């Protein structure tokens, strides 16, 4: 057998990029979610990951998607994971549990203005919070309650103190400058309270960090994250 044919056979046995994504996703899910990942299955085609299976709470479904989304090469995710339902848990039970966690959790002082109505397992959050980040915290709290299969955010960010866009832009700059992020490489604009982030960061973790920082600025109503990871750092993450 000639050398060229030997190399071809050898290369045919190498796993493709989709196979590598699946293997890494399974390893990451097992490491970060442990037993919660046991009933999660997935396959990948051309960078499109399809997830299915079952978890106990909505928060685990969201976490699984977040874990897979962070893997290099993943282009899109279809999350068909099902949240386990218990017929003994009624909407009223879920509503009471969500309210209890909102009022007595670690961030309860920031969530005093939030209430909830549960219908057919869907939690509708209403009321107001001081920051956009607080509203997202309330969503996370609700998603941890057993039986909740979806969370709808109808929370309004308080406008007790009105900030114009120029002031908000300065506040976002200040918030970013107090972190370990290389903030001069992050460009942000504010239009009607909506912050758009552009520029480059060193990792996907920094992308999420920058978004969360902007969401935590009082007066910000929405954050659009268009940050990109520097190519050389993406290559390092893949290794």
Short mmCIF file of C-alpha atoms in Angstrom, two decimals:
data_model
loop_
_atom_site.label_atom_id
_atom_site.label_comp_id
_atom_site.label_asym_id
_atom_site.label_seq_id
_atom_site.Cartn_x
_atom_site.Cartn_y
_atom_site.Cartn_z
CA UNK A 1 0.00 0.00 0.00
CA UNK A 2 1.48 3.35 -1.00
CA UNK A 3 2.17 6.08 1.56
CA UNK A 4 -0.54 8.42 0.23
CA UNK A 5 -3.26 5.79 0.70
CA UNK A 6 -1.99 5.00 4.22
CA UNK A 7 -2.29 8.66 5.17
CA UNK A 8 -5.79 8.85 3.71
CA UNK A 9 -6.98 5.87 5.76
CA UNK A 10 -5.37 7.34 8.87
CA UNK A 11 -7.04 10.72 8.31
CA UNK A 12 -10.43 9.07 7.69
CA UNK A 13 -10.27 7.69 11.22
CA UNK A 14 -9.68 11.08 12.82
CA UNK A 15 -12.74 12.60 14.51
CA UNK A 16 -14.36 15.50 12.68
CA UNK A 17 -14.93 18.93 14.20
CA UNK A 18 -18.55 18.06 15.06
CA UNK A 19 -17.36 14.95 16.93
CA UNK A 20 -14.85 17.04 18.86
CA UNK A 21 -17.57 19.55 19.78
CA UNK A 22 -19.81 16.74 21.07
CA UNK A 23 -17.00 15.15 23.10
CA UNK A 24 -15.98 18.48 24.65
CA UNK A 25 -19.62 19.41 25.34
CA UNK A 26 -20.22 16.13 27.17
CA UNK A 27 -17.05 16.59 29.22
CA UNK A 28 -17.95 20.18 30.12
CA UNK A 29 -21.55 19.30 31.02
CA UNK A 30 -20.40 16.46 33.26
CA UNK A 31 -17.76 18.63 34.93
CA UNK A 32 -19.97 21.67 35.53
CA UNK A 33 -23.36 20.04 36.10
CA UNK A 34 -22.34 16.63 37.44
CA UNK A 35 -25.38 14.41 38.06
CA UNK A 36 -27.73 17.02 36.56
CA UNK A 37 -26.21 16.29 33.13
CA UNK A 38 -26.88 12.54 33.21
CA UNK A 39 -30.07 12.73 31.13
CA UNK A 40 -28.86 15.38 28.67
CA UNK A 41 -28.09 14.19 25.14
CA UNK A 42 -26.81 16.05 22.11
CA UNK A 43 -25.52 15.74 18.58
CA UNK A 44 -23.83 18.22 16.27
CA UNK A 45 -23.89 18.80 12.52
CA UNK A 46 -21.90 21.58 10.84
CA UNK A 47 -21.53 23.38 14.18
CA UNK A 48 -25.27 23.26 14.91
CA UNK A 49 -25.83 21.55 18.26
CA UNK A 50 -29.14 19.83 19.01
CA UNK A 51 -29.79 19.23 22.72
CA UNK A 52 -32.49 16.97 24.14
CA UNK A 53 -33.26 14.95 27.26
CA UNK A 54 -34.60 15.95 30.68
CA UNK A 55 -33.58 18.05 33.69
CA UNK A 56 -35.22 18.79 37.03
CA UNK A 57 -35.47 22.59 36.78
CA UNK A 58 -35.39 25.31 34.11
CA UNK A 59 -32.13 26.71 35.52
CA UNK A 60 -30.38 23.46 34.55
CA UNK A 61 -31.73 23.68 31.00
CA UNK A 62 -30.39 27.22 30.70
CA UNK A 63 -27.06 26.30 32.26
CA UNK A 64 -26.59 23.38 29.85
CA UNK A 65 -27.13 25.70 26.89
CA UNK A 66 -24.71 28.24 28.34
CA UNK A 67 -22.02 25.57 28.80
CA UNK A 68 -22.34 24.32 25.22
CA UNK A 69 -22.54 27.86 23.82
CA UNK A 70 -19.10 28.63 25.27
CA UNK A 71 -17.43 25.88 23.20
CA UNK A 72 -15.42 27.02 20.21
CA UNK A 73 -16.94 26.03 16.88
CA UNK A 74 -20.57 26.03 18.05
CA UNK A 75 -22.57 28.15 15.62
CA UNK A 76 -26.10 27.66 16.87
CA UNK A 77 -27.97 25.66 19.52
CA UNK A 78 -31.41 24.08 19.39
CA UNK A 79 -32.33 23.41 23.00
CA UNK A 80 -35.10 20.81 23.18
CA UNK A 81 -34.32 19.73 26.75
CA UNK A 82 -37.50 19.09 28.72
CA UNK A 83 -38.05 20.28 32.30
CA UNK A 84 -39.48 17.45 34.41
CA UNK A 85 -43.03 18.08 35.60
CA UNK A 86 -44.58 16.86 38.84
CA UNK A 87 -48.38 16.65 38.87
CA UNK A 88 -48.35 17.19 42.63
CA UNK A 89 -46.87 20.67 42.21
CA UNK A 90 -49.56 23.20 41.30
CA UNK A 91 -49.20 26.70 39.89
CA UNK A 92 -50.05 28.07 43.33
CA UNK A 93 -47.27 26.01 44.93
CA UNK A 94 -44.77 27.29 42.36
CA UNK A 95 -45.97 30.87 42.77
CA UNK A 96 -45.53 30.67 46.53
CA UNK A 97 -42.04 29.18 46.20
CA UNK A 98 -40.88 31.81 43.69
CA UNK A 99 -42.13 34.61 45.95
CA UNK A 100 -40.45 33.02 48.96
CA UNK A 101 -37.10 32.90 47.15
CA UNK A 102 -37.45 36.45 45.86
CA UNK A 103 -38.20 37.77 49.35
CA UNK A 104 -35.70 35.69 51.32
CA UNK A 105 -32.78 35.10 48.97
CA UNK A 106 -29.33 36.72 49.05
CA UNK A 107 -30.45 39.52 46.71
CA UNK A 108 -33.88 40.04 48.31
CA UNK A 109 -33.25 43.75 49.01
CA UNK A 110 -32.84 44.34 45.27
CA UNK A 111 -35.98 42.35 44.39
CA UNK A 112 -38.58 43.77 46.80
CA UNK A 113 -40.49 45.34 43.91
CA UNK A 114 -40.87 42.06 42.00
CA UNK A 115 -43.94 39.82 42.07
CA UNK A 116 -44.96 36.74 40.08
CA UNK A 117 -47.96 35.03 38.56
CA UNK A 118 -47.65 31.38 37.48
CA UNK A 119 -49.94 29.82 34.89
CA UNK A 120 -49.41 26.34 33.40
CA UNK A 121 -45.87 26.31 34.76
CA UNK A 122 -44.92 29.64 33.16
CA UNK A 123 -43.75 32.30 35.63
CA UNK A 124 -44.67 35.85 34.62
CA UNK A 125 -42.50 38.31 36.56
CA UNK A 126 -43.94 41.78 37.10
CA UNK A 127 -43.03 44.87 39.07
CA UNK A 128 -39.87 46.95 38.96
CA UNK A 129 -36.19 46.82 39.83
CA UNK A 130 -33.44 49.40 40.13
CA UNK A 131 -31.24 47.86 37.42
CA UNK A 132 -31.52 45.53 34.44
CA UNK A 133 -29.18 43.12 36.23
CA UNK A 134 -31.63 42.88 39.14
CA UNK A 135 -34.40 41.93 36.71
CA UNK A 136 -32.24 39.14 35.29
CA UNK A 137 -31.43 37.98 38.82
CA UNK A 138 -35.17 37.63 39.46
CA UNK A 139 -35.46 35.51 36.31
CA UNK A 140 -32.65 33.25 37.53
CA UNK A 141 -34.33 32.86 40.92
CA UNK A 142 -37.64 31.83 39.31
CA UNK A 143 -35.93 29.36 36.99
CA UNK A 144 -34.55 27.43 39.98
CA UNK A 145 -38.02 26.51 41.25
CA UNK A 146 -39.15 22.96 40.49
CA UNK A 147 -42.03 22.82 38.00
CA UNK A 148 -41.31 26.17 36.31
CA UNK A 149 -40.87 25.44 32.60
CA UNK A 150 -40.45 29.02 31.37
CA UNK A 151 -40.00 32.56 32.73
CA UNK A 152 -41.45 35.69 31.12
CA UNK A 153 -39.81 38.97 32.11
CA UNK A 154 -42.27 41.86 32.34
CA UNK A 155 -40.25 43.70 34.98
CA UNK A 156 -39.72 47.40 34.38
CA UNK A 157 -36.42 49.05 35.21
CA UNK A 158 -37.17 51.93 37.57
CA UNK A 159 -36.85 55.45 36.20
CA UNK A 160 -36.97 57.20 39.59
CA UNK A 161 -33.73 58.90 38.59
CA UNK A 162 -33.68 59.93 34.93
CA UNK A 163 -30.29 59.73 33.22
CA UNK A 164 -29.67 61.09 29.75
CA UNK A 165 -27.68 58.96 27.29
CA UNK A 166 -24.46 60.96 27.75
CA UNK A 167 -24.58 60.44 31.51
CA UNK A 168 -25.31 56.73 31.09
CA UNK A 169 -22.41 56.42 28.67
CA UNK A 170 -20.08 57.94 31.28
CA UNK A 171 -21.46 55.65 33.99
CA UNK A 172 -20.86 52.56 31.83
CA UNK A 173 -17.29 53.74 31.13
CA UNK A 174 -16.68 54.20 34.83
CA UNK A 175 -18.13 50.77 35.67
CA UNK A 176 -15.96 49.03 33.06
CA UNK A 177 -12.82 50.90 34.14
CA UNK A 178 -13.00 49.51 37.68
CA UNK A 179 -12.66 45.89 36.49
CA UNK A 180 -9.84 43.71 35.16
CA UNK A 181 -11.20 44.13 31.63
CA UNK A 182 -9.08 45.95 29.07
CA UNK A 183 -11.86 48.50 28.79
CA UNK A 184 -10.18 50.88 26.26
CA UNK A 185 -10.75 48.13 23.66
CA UNK A 186 -14.49 48.11 24.42
CA UNK A 187 -16.55 50.67 22.52
CA UNK A 188 -20.03 51.41 23.81
CA UNK A 189 -22.85 53.67 22.71
CA UNK A 190 -26.11 54.55 24.44
CA UNK A 191 -29.35 55.42 22.67
CA UNK A 192 -32.53 55.88 24.73
CA UNK A 193 -31.07 53.83 27.58
CA UNK A 194 -30.02 50.98 25.29
CA UNK A 195 -26.31 50.13 25.52
CA UNK A 196 -24.51 48.54 22.56
CA UNK A 197 -21.09 46.99 23.23
CA UNK A 198 -18.56 46.68 20.39
CA UNK A 199 -14.84 45.94 20.26
CA UNK A 200 -12.64 43.08 21.41
CA UNK A 201 -12.02 41.10 24.60
CA UNK A 202 -9.74 38.19 25.48
CA UNK A 203 -12.32 35.47 26.14
CA UNK A 204 -16.00 34.56 26.12
CA UNK A 205 -15.95 34.95 29.89
CA UNK A 206 -14.93 38.59 29.44
CA UNK A 207 -17.76 39.04 26.92
CA UNK A 208 -20.29 37.96 29.53
CA UNK A 209 -18.56 39.98 32.25
CA UNK A 210 -18.76 43.19 30.20
CA UNK A 211 -22.45 42.59 29.51
CA UNK A 212 -23.24 41.99 33.18
CA UNK A 213 -21.34 45.12 34.22
CA UNK A 214 -23.34 47.25 31.76
CA UNK A 215 -26.58 45.63 32.93
CA UNK A 216 -25.72 46.60 36.50
CA UNK A 217 -25.56 50.33 35.72
CA UNK A 218 -28.62 52.15 37.03
CA UNK A 219 -30.70 53.57 34.18
CA UNK A 220 -29.65 51.03 31.53
CA UNK A 221 -32.73 49.43 29.99
CA UNK A 222 -31.18 46.99 27.54
CA UNK A 223 -27.72 45.70 26.57
CA UNK A 224 -26.79 44.50 23.08
CA UNK A 225 -23.52 42.57 23.19
CA UNK A 226 -21.57 42.67 19.92
CA UNK A 227 -18.16 42.12 21.47
CA UNK A 228 -15.79 39.70 19.76
CA UNK A 229 -13.01 37.50 21.11
CA UNK A 230 -9.58 38.26 19.68
CA UNK A 231 -8.67 35.57 17.17
CA UNK A 232 -5.35 34.65 18.81
CA UNK A 233 -7.15 34.10 22.12
CA UNK A 234 -9.87 32.01 20.48
CA UNK A 235 -7.14 29.75 19.14
CA UNK A 236 -5.65 29.40 22.64
CA UNK A 237 -9.06 28.51 24.09
CA UNK A 238 -9.50 25.82 21.45
CA UNK A 239 -6.16 24.26 22.39
#
